[in-house]
Tab-separated table of C-alpha atoms in Angstrom:
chain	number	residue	atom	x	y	z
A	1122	UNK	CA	92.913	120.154	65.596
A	1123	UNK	CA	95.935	120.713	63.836
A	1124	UNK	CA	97.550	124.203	62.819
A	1125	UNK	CA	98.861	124.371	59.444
A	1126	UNK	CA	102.351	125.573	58.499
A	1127	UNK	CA	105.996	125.624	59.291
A	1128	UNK	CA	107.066	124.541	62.746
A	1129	UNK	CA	108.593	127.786	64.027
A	1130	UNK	CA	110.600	125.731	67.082
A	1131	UNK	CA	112.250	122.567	66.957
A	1132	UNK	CA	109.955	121.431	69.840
A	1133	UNK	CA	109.622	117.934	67.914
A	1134	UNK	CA	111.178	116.126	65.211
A	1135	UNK	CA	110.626	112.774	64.450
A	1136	UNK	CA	113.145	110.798	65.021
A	1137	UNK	CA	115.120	113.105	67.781
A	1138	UNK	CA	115.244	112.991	71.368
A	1139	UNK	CA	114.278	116.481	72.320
A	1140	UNK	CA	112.166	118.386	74.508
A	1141	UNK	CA	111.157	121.975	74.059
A	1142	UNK	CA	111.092	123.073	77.739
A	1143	UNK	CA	109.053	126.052	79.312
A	1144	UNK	CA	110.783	127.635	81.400
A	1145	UNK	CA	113.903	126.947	83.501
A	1146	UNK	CA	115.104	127.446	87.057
A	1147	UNK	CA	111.998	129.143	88.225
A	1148	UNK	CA	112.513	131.488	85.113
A	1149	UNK	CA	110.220	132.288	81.765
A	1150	UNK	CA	111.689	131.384	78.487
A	1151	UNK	CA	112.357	128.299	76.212
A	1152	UNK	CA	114.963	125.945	75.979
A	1153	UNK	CA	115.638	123.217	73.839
A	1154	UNK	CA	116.481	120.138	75.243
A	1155	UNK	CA	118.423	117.438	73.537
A	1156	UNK	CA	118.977	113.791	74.435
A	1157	UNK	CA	115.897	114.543	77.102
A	1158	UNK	CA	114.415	110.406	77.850
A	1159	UNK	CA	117.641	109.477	77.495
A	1160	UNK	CA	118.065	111.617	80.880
A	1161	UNK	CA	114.716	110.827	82.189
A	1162	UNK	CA	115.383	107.469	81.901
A	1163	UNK	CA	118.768	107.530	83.777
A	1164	UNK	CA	117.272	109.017	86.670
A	1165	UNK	CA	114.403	106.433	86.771
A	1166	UNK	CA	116.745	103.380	86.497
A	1167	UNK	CA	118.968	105.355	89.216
A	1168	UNK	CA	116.003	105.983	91.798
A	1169	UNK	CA	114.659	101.891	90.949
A	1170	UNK	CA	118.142	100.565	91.872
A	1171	UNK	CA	117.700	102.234	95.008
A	1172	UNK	CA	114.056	100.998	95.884
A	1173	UNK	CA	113.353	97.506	93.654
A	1174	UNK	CA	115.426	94.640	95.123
A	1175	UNK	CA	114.890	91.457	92.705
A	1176	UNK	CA	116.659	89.100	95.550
């Protein structure tokens, strides 16, 4: 199903790397997030290094 209109948040725009988060620090609210899999993919390549040995 789709709902027809104007996006009222900039939750997702094609072409950016944002995140429209729910909540933060254990508090209600929204929060756009900018550059957010360029972060989540920093921490995965951090915690790999740390458990992947290619030797």
């Amino acid at each position: 199903d789709v709902l027809h209109g104007p996006v009222r948040w900039p939750a997702s725009i094609r072409g950016r790397d944002r995140l429209l988060r729910i909540g933060l620090n254990k508090l209600a609210g929204f929060k756009v997030e900018n550059r957010f899999m360029r972060a989540r993919l920093a921490l995965f390549k951090r915690v790999m290094k740390h458990h992947v040995s290619l030797e």
